[in-house]
Every structure is written in structure tokens, then in C-alpha cells.
PDB file of C-alpha atoms in Angstrom:
ATOM      1  CA  MET A 157     -82.880 151.098  47.647  1.00 43.00           C
ATOM      2  CA  ASN A 158     -83.466 147.410  48.079  1.00 50.00           C
ATOM      3  CA  ASP A 159     -82.673 144.877  45.412  1.00 52.00           C
ATOM      4  CA  HIS A 160     -85.652 142.575  44.996  1.00 48.00           C
ATOM      5  CA  GLY A 161     -83.801 140.213  42.684  1.00 50.00           C
ATOM      6  CA  GLY A 162     -85.054 141.868  39.525  1.00 52.00           C
ATOM      7  CA  ASN A 163     -81.699 142.832  38.053  1.00 71.00           C
ATOM      8  CA  ALA A 164     -82.262 142.859  34.347  1.00 83.00           C
ATOM      9  CA  THR A 165     -79.944 140.813  32.164  1.00 90.00           C
ATOM     10  CA  PRO A 166     -78.391 141.925  28.879  1.00 93.00           C
ATOM     11  CA  VAL A 167     -81.177 139.986  27.103  1.00 94.00           C
ATOM     12  CA  TRP A 168     -83.761 142.164  28.894  1.00 91.00           C
ATOM     13  CA  PHE A 169     -81.884 145.248  27.713  1.00 90.00           C
ATOM     14  CA  LEU A 170     -82.394 144.127  24.091  1.00 92.00           C
ATOM     15  CA  ALA A 171     -86.151 144.731  24.439  1.00 89.00           C
ATOM     16  CA  ALA A 172     -85.656 147.899  26.470  1.00 88.00           C
ATOM     17  CA  ARG A 173     -83.282 149.222  23.829  1.00 91.00           C
ATOM     18  CA  ALA A 174     -85.802 148.468  21.073  1.00 89.00           C
ATOM     19  CA  LEU A 175     -88.470 150.378  23.004  1.00 87.00           C
ATOM     20  CA  PHE A 176     -86.472 153.348  24.216  1.00 89.00           C
ATOM     21  CA  ALA A 177     -83.282 153.848  22.181  1.00 89.00           C
ATOM     22  CA  GLY A 178     -83.142 157.434  21.050  1.00 86.00           C
ATOM     23  CA  ALA A 179     -86.432 158.347  22.731  1.00 88.00           C
ATOM     24  CA  PRO A 180     -86.484 161.460  24.889  1.00 90.00           C
ATOM     25  CA  ALA A 181     -87.243 161.166  28.583  1.00 86.00           C
ATOM     26  CA  SER A 182     -90.936 162.020  28.616  1.00 87.00           C
ATOM     27  CA  ASP A 183     -94.358 160.854  29.716  1.00 85.00           C
ATOM     28  CA  ALA A 184     -95.001 159.562  26.205  1.00 86.00           C
ATOM     29  CA  THR A 185     -91.888 157.407  26.378  1.00 85.00           C
ATOM     30  CA  LEU A 186     -92.942 156.001  29.753  1.00 82.00           C
ATOM     31  CA  TRP A 187     -96.383 155.241  28.347  1.00 84.00           C
ATOM     32  CA  ARG A 188     -94.700 153.206  25.621  1.00 85.00           C
ATOM     33  CA  GLY A 189     -93.436 150.902  28.375  1.00 83.00           C
ATOM     34  CA  VAL A 190     -96.864 150.749  30.023  1.00 81.00           C
ATOM     35  CA  VAL A 191     -98.477 149.751  26.726  1.00 87.00           C
ATOM     36  CA  ALA A 192     -95.793 147.102  26.130  1.00 88.00           C
ATOM     37  CA  ASP A 193     -96.486 145.624  29.579  1.00 85.00           C
ATOM     38  CA  LEU A 194    -100.231 145.607  28.979  1.00 87.00           C
ATOM     39  CA  LEU A 195     -99.828 143.942  25.589  1.00 92.00           C
ATOM     40  CA  LEU A 196     -97.544 141.256  27.013  1.00 92.00           C
ATOM     41  CA  LEU A 197     -99.950 140.509  29.871  1.00 91.00           C
ATOM     42  CA  ALA A 198    -102.914 140.437  27.480  1.00 94.00           C
ATOM     43  CA  LEU A 199    -101.031 138.035  25.213  1.00 96.00           C
ATOM     44  CA  ALA A 200    -100.201 135.833  28.221  1.00 96.00           C
ATOM     45  CA  PHE A 201    -103.807 135.595  29.394  1.00 96.00           C
ATOM     46  CA  LEU A 202    -105.048 135.043  25.840  1.00 97.00           C
ATOM     47  CA  ALA A 203    -102.523 132.197  25.506  1.00 97.00           C
ATOM     48  CA  LEU A 204    -103.743 130.699  28.785  1.00 97.00           C
ATOM     49  CA  GLY A 205    -107.318 130.918  27.502  1.00 97.00           C
ATOM     50  CA  TRP A 206    -106.312 129.256  24.236  1.00 98.00           C
ATOM     51  CA  ALA A 207    -104.610 126.384  26.040  1.00 98.00           C
ATOM     52  CA  PHE A 208    -106.655 125.905  29.216  1.00 97.00           C
ATOM     53  CA  GLY A 209    -109.977 127.602  28.475  1.00 97.00           C
ATOM     54  CA  ALA A 210    -111.546 130.943  29.298  1.00 96.00           C
ATOM     55  CA  ARG A 211    -112.433 129.994  32.855  1.00 96.00           C
ATOM     56  CA  THR A 212    -108.820 129.220  33.769  1.00 95.00           C
ATOM     57  CA  ALA A 213    -107.528 132.361  32.049  1.00 95.00           C
ATOM     58  CA  LEU A 214    -110.095 134.555  33.791  1.00 95.00           C
ATOM     59  CA  LEU A 215    -109.319 132.958  37.151  1.00 94.00           C
ATOM     60  CA  GLY A 216    -105.607 133.603  36.602  1.00 90.00           C
ATOM     61  CA  LEU A 217    -106.333 137.177  35.564  1.00 90.00           C
ATOM     62  CA  THR A 218    -108.464 137.725  38.670  1.00 90.00           C
ATOM     63  CA  VAL A 219    -105.869 136.306  41.045  1.00 87.00           C
ATOM     64  CA  PHE A 220    -103.103 138.297  39.338  1.00 84.00           C
ATOM     65  CA  GLY A 221    -105.108 141.506  39.515  1.00 79.00           C
ATOM     66  CA  ALA A 222    -106.246 140.976  43.097  1.00 77.00           C
ATOM     67  CA  MET A 223    -102.876 140.392  44.721  1.00 71.00           C
ATOM     68  CA  ASP A 224    -100.456 143.108  45.587  1.00 59.00           C
ATOM     69  CA  PHE A 225     -97.395 141.103  46.628  1.00 54.00           C
ATOM     70  CA  TYR A 226     -95.843 141.543  43.183  1.00 54.00           C
ATOM     71  CA  GLN A 227     -95.938 145.322  43.571  1.00 55.00           C
ATOM     72  CA  PHE A 228     -93.454 145.451  46.500  1.00 54.00           C
ATOM     73  CA  GLY A 229     -95.331 148.486  47.728  1.00 51.00           C
ATOM     74  CA  SER A 230     -95.181 150.974  44.898  1.00 48.00           C
ATOM     75  CA  ASN A 231     -92.429 150.093  42.429  1.00 51.00           C
ATOM     76  CA  TRP A 232     -94.735 148.379  39.939  1.00 52.00           C
ATOM     77  CA  PHE A 233     -95.915 151.654  38.466  1.00 53.00           C
ATOM     78  CA  GLY A 234     -93.287 153.031  36.154  1.00 54.00           C
ATOM     79  CA  ALA A 235     -91.253 149.833  36.155  1.00 67.00           C
ATOM     80  CA  THR A 236     -91.004 149.107  32.467  1.00 75.00           C
ATOM     81  CA  LEU A 237     -91.327 145.514  31.368  1.00 79.00           C
ATOM     82  CA  ARG A 238     -91.953 144.365  34.939  1.00 78.00           C
ATOM     83  CA  HIS A 239     -93.992 141.329  33.901  1.00 82.00           C
ATOM     84  CA  ASP A 240     -92.297 140.368  30.662  1.00 89.00           C
ATOM     85  CA  TRP A 241     -90.785 137.262  32.255  1.00 88.00           C
ATOM     86  CA  LEU A 242     -94.156 136.258  33.745  1.00 89.00           C
ATOM     87  CA  SER A 243     -95.908 136.763  30.427  1.00 93.00           C
ATOM     88  CA  LEU A 244     -93.364 134.603  28.628  1.00 94.00           C
ATOM     89  CA  TRP A 245     -93.610 131.968  31.348  1.00 93.00           C
ATOM     90  CA  ALA A 246     -97.418 131.854  31.001  1.00 95.00           C
ATOM     91  CA  ILE A 247     -97.098 131.657  27.218  1.00 97.00           C
ATOM     92  CA  GLY A 248     -94.631 128.789  27.711  1.00 95.00           C
ATOM     93  CA  LEU A 249     -97.164 126.965  29.889  1.00 95.00           C
ATOM     94  CA  ALA A 250     -99.827 127.414  27.226  1.00 97.00           C
ATOM     95  CA  LEU A 251     -97.493 126.100  24.529  1.00 97.00           C
ATOM     96  CA  LEU A 252     -96.600 123.161  26.748  1.00 94.00           C
ATOM     97  CA  GLN A 253    -100.282 122.345  27.203  1.00 96.00           C
ATOM     98  CA  LYS A 254    -100.782 122.524  23.422  1.00 98.00           C
ATOM     99  CA  ARG A 255     -97.818 120.174  22.975  1.00 96.00           C
ATOM    100  CA  LYS A 256     -95.723 122.754  21.124  1.00 97.00           C
ATOM    101  CA  PHE A 257     -92.699 121.628  23.111  1.00 96.00           C
ATOM    102  CA  GLY A 258     -89.922 123.385  21.195  1.00 96.00           C
ATOM    103  CA  TRP A 259     -91.756 126.709  21.277  1.00 97.00           C
ATOM    104  CA  ALA A 260     -92.537 126.199  24.965  1.00 96.00           C
ATOM    105  CA  GLY A 261     -88.831 125.691  25.624  1.00 94.00           C
ATOM    106  CA  ALA A 262     -88.047 128.887  23.713  1.00 97.00           C
ATOM    107  CA  ALA A 263     -90.583 130.876  25.771  1.00 96.00           C
ATOM    108  CA  PHE A 264     -89.255 129.428  29.044  1.00 94.00           C
ATOM    109  CA  ALA A 265     -85.670 130.180  27.995  1.00 94.00           C
ATOM    110  CA  TRP A 266     -86.545 133.761  27.064  1.00 95.00           C
ATOM    111  CA  SER A 267     -88.250 134.183  30.425  1.00 93.00           C
ATOM    112  CA  ALA A 268     -85.173 132.825  32.196  1.00 92.00           C
ATOM    113  CA  TRP A 269     -82.718 134.941  30.207  1.00 93.00           C
ATOM    114  CA  ILE A 270     -84.471 138.232  31.009  1.00 90.00           C
ATOM    115  CA  ARG A 271     -84.809 137.509  34.731  1.00 83.00           C
ATOM    116  CA  ALA A 272     -82.602 134.788  36.160  1.00 79.00           C
ATOM    117  CA  PHE A 273     -85.057 133.332  38.693  1.00 77.00           C
ATOM    118  CA  PRO A 274     -87.517 131.813  36.151  1.00 81.00           C
ATOM    119  CA  ALA A 275     -84.693 129.398  35.327  1.00 83.00           C
ATOM    120  CA  LEU A 276     -85.678 127.547  38.494  1.00 83.00           C
ATOM    121  CA  THR A 277     -89.103 126.763  37.040  1.00 80.00           C
ATOM    122  CA  LEU A 278     -87.440 125.572  33.863  1.00 78.00           C
ATOM    123  CA  ILE A 279     -85.205 123.227  35.842  1.00 84.00           C
ATOM    124  CA  THR A 280     -88.008 121.902  38.038  1.00 85.00           C
ATOM    125  CA  LEU A 281     -90.084 121.239  34.923  1.00 80.00           C
ATOM    126  CA  SER A 282     -87.821 118.277  34.246  1.00 82.00           C
ATOM    127  CA  PHE A 283     -88.150 116.617  37.683  1.00 87.00           C
ATOM    128  CA  PRO A 284     -91.414 114.686  37.116  1.00 85.00           C
ATOM    129  CA  VAL A 285     -90.304 113.545  33.666  1.00 83.00           C
ATOM    130  CA  VAL A 286     -86.930 112.364  34.943  1.00 85.00           C
ATOM    131  CA  TRP A 287     -88.602 110.624  37.910  1.00 89.00           C
ATOM    132  CA  VAL A 288     -91.020 108.692  35.694  1.00 87.00           C
ATOM    133  CA  GLY A 289     -88.333 107.978  33.096  1.00 84.00           C
ATOM    134  CA  VAL A 290     -85.926 106.542  35.656  1.00 88.00           C
ATOM    135  CA  LYS A 291     -88.722 104.479  37.171  1.00 90.00           C
ATOM    136  CA  LEU A 292     -89.547 103.026  33.747  1.00 88.00           C
ATOM    137  CA  LEU A 293     -85.887 102.314  33.017  1.00 87.00           C
ATOM    138  CA  LEU A 294     -85.548 100.465  36.312  1.00 89.00           C
ATOM    139  CA  GLN A 295     -88.510  98.343  35.217  1.00 89.00           C
ATOM    140  CA  HIS A 296     -86.732  97.685  31.891  1.00 91.00           C
ATOM    141  CA  ARG A 297     -89.441  99.535  29.940  1.00 89.00           C
ATOM    142  CA  VAL A 298     -87.026 101.377  27.663  1.00 89.00           C
ATOM    143  CA  ALA A 299     -89.479 102.177  24.845  1.00 91.00           C
ATOM    144  CA  GLU A 300     -91.901 103.797  27.294  1.00 90.00           C
ATOM    145  CA  ALA A 301     -89.061 105.741  28.929  1.00 86.00           C
ATOM    146  CA  ARG A 302     -88.118 107.128  25.509  1.00 87.00           C
ATOM    147  CA  GLN A 303     -91.707 108.234  24.910  1.00 89.00           C
ATOM    148  CA  VAL A 304     -91.780 109.988  28.287  1.00 86.00           C
ATOM    149  CA  ALA A 305     -88.435 111.713  27.637  1.00 87.00           C
ATOM    150  CA  LYS A 306     -89.196 112.836  24.063  1.00 91.00           C
ATOM    151  CA  PRO A 307     -91.239 115.970  24.983  1.00 90.00           C
ATOM    152  CA  LEU A 308     -88.627 116.994  27.558  1.00 88.00           C
ATOM    153  CA  LEU A 309     -85.900 116.699  24.932  1.00 89.00           C
ATOM    154  CA  GLN A 310     -87.967 118.843  22.542  1.00 94.00           C
ATOM    155  CA  VAL A 311     -88.375 121.479  25.273  1.00 92.00           C
ATOM    156  CA  ALA A 312     -84.618 121.302  25.896  1.00 90.00           C
ATOM    157  CA  LEU A 313     -83.923 121.811  22.184  1.00 94.00           C
ATOM    158  CA  GLY A 314     -86.152 124.902  22.201  1.00 95.00           C
ATOM    159  CA  VAL A 315     -84.267 126.163  25.256  1.00 93.00           C
ATOM    160  CA  VAL A 316     -80.893 125.658  23.603  1.00 94.00           C
ATOM    161  CA  ILE A 317     -81.851 127.313  20.312  1.00 97.00           C
ATOM    162  CA  ALA A 318     -83.510 130.297  21.997  1.00 97.00           C
ATOM    163  CA  SER A 319     -80.583 130.634  24.400  1.00 95.00           C
ATOM    164  CA  VAL A 320     -78.031 130.734  21.595  1.00 97.00           C
ATOM    165  CA  VAL A 321     -80.082 133.339  19.694  1.00 98.00           C
ATOM    166  CA  LEU A 322     -80.889 135.555  22.702  1.00 97.00           C
ATOM    167  CA  VAL A 323     -77.523 135.454  24.431  1.00 96.00           C
ATOM    168  CA  GLY A 324     -75.758 135.726  21.086  1.00 97.00           C
ATOM    169  CA  ALA A 325     -77.789 138.804  20.137  1.00 97.00           C
ATOM    170  CA  SER A 326     -77.078 140.418  23.501  1.00 96.00           C
ATOM    171  CA  ILE A 327     -73.345 139.806  23.049  1.00 97.00           C
ATOM    172  CA  VAL A 328     -73.420 141.265  19.535  1.00 97.00           C
ATOM    173  CA  VAL A 329     -75.254 144.393  20.733  1.00 95.00           C
ATOM    174  CA  PHE A 330     -73.663 144.951  24.163  1.00 94.00           C
ATOM    175  CA  GLY A 331     -70.493 142.839  24.172  1.00 95.00           C
ATOM    176  CA  ALA A 332     -69.633 139.862  26.363  1.00 95.00           C
ATOM    177  CA  SER A 333     -68.551 142.218  29.144  1.00 93.00           C
ATOM    178  CA  ALA A 334     -72.226 143.080  29.753  1.00 91.00           C
ATOM    179  CA  TRP A 335     -72.736 139.529  31.045  1.00 92.00           C
ATOM    180  CA  VAL A 336     -69.681 139.780  33.261  1.00 90.00           C
ATOM    181  CA  GLU A 337     -71.009 143.043  34.710  1.00 87.00           C
ATOM    182  CA  TRP A 338     -74.454 141.527  35.235  1.00 86.00           C
ATOM    183  CA  LEU A 339     -73.012 138.495  37.030  1.00 84.00           C
ATOM    184  CA  HIS A 340     -70.936 140.787  39.213  1.00 80.00           C
ATOM    185  CA  LYS A 341     -74.121 142.606  40.314  1.00 75.00           C
TER     186      LYS A 341
END
């Protein structure tokens, strides 16, 4: 049993609980997870089509469907909500493209709170903006630097609000000790 870094957080367990709480262990229950995954992926590729056009969405869908690295051999089948983080990340990209910065931040935060590693993409998102902003400030172009920073601050606000809601809900449902246990893993 190898850990591939996919340890679910208490925020992930909120969705899993909504899907499976009180459900018997059965094929029908497992299919509920399969359908949820398919719906999330469909929503992600529809969002990419909305923001970047059908050609880009279809190319992304083709590349996603044609690669098998994400399967780690055979654990993709039966792994409920395997691509929820990826779907939310893609939706965040689409919202970013459509200049819905607060909502994009919320989608990126949700992605990061259900699987820790998408947080890296959220952090690196700020690098180009900070680079250009600092460059403008060094050139004493303060008004332009503010304009460059404004979308990043809106994304950050979406991240903060979504984080408070998601982490707060997980603490209400599972207790703060669930986060301590997750960090210990």
C-alpha cells in the first residue's frame, strides 16, 4: 500500500459524507461515486469550453482521456472523487479567464482544501503578478501596479472566504481534531 499523496482532508470528507452517509456498502453506492466523478469532470470540461472555446476543451479532454499516468496502474477505478480537485482547478482556470476573480479564488481554494498539493498552483499563480507589480513599483508606476495587483487581491479574497467556509464547516462536522489527525498522516 503506497501513499501517492492523495490523503483526503476533512474538507474532502464533507463531500464524501454527503454522498455516502447512511448508504449501505453496495454496487449502487459505488456507482453514486462514479456518477459524481463523471459529473464533476463534465462540468470542468464544459467550463473550459465556456472560457477558452470548444477546441481547447476538446483538446484537454483528449489529452486527459489518453494518458494513464493519473491512474497509478489500477487505483483510479473505484476511487471515489478522484478528480474532484482537478475539476475544481479547471473550473477555477475558466473563471479566471472570464475575469470572475473572486469565484476563481474560491474554486482554487476548494481544490487546495480537498487535496493539499493544488495549493502549490494557487501559490504559483501569484508569481507573475508579483513580478510585474514589483517591476512597476520600482519604475514608480504606482497606479499601474495597483491595477495589476487588483485581480490577484480579488482572487485572494475568494480564497479567504472559501477557506473560512470550507474549513469552518469541516470543523463543525468533524471537529478540529480531524485536521490534527490529517496533518499527522
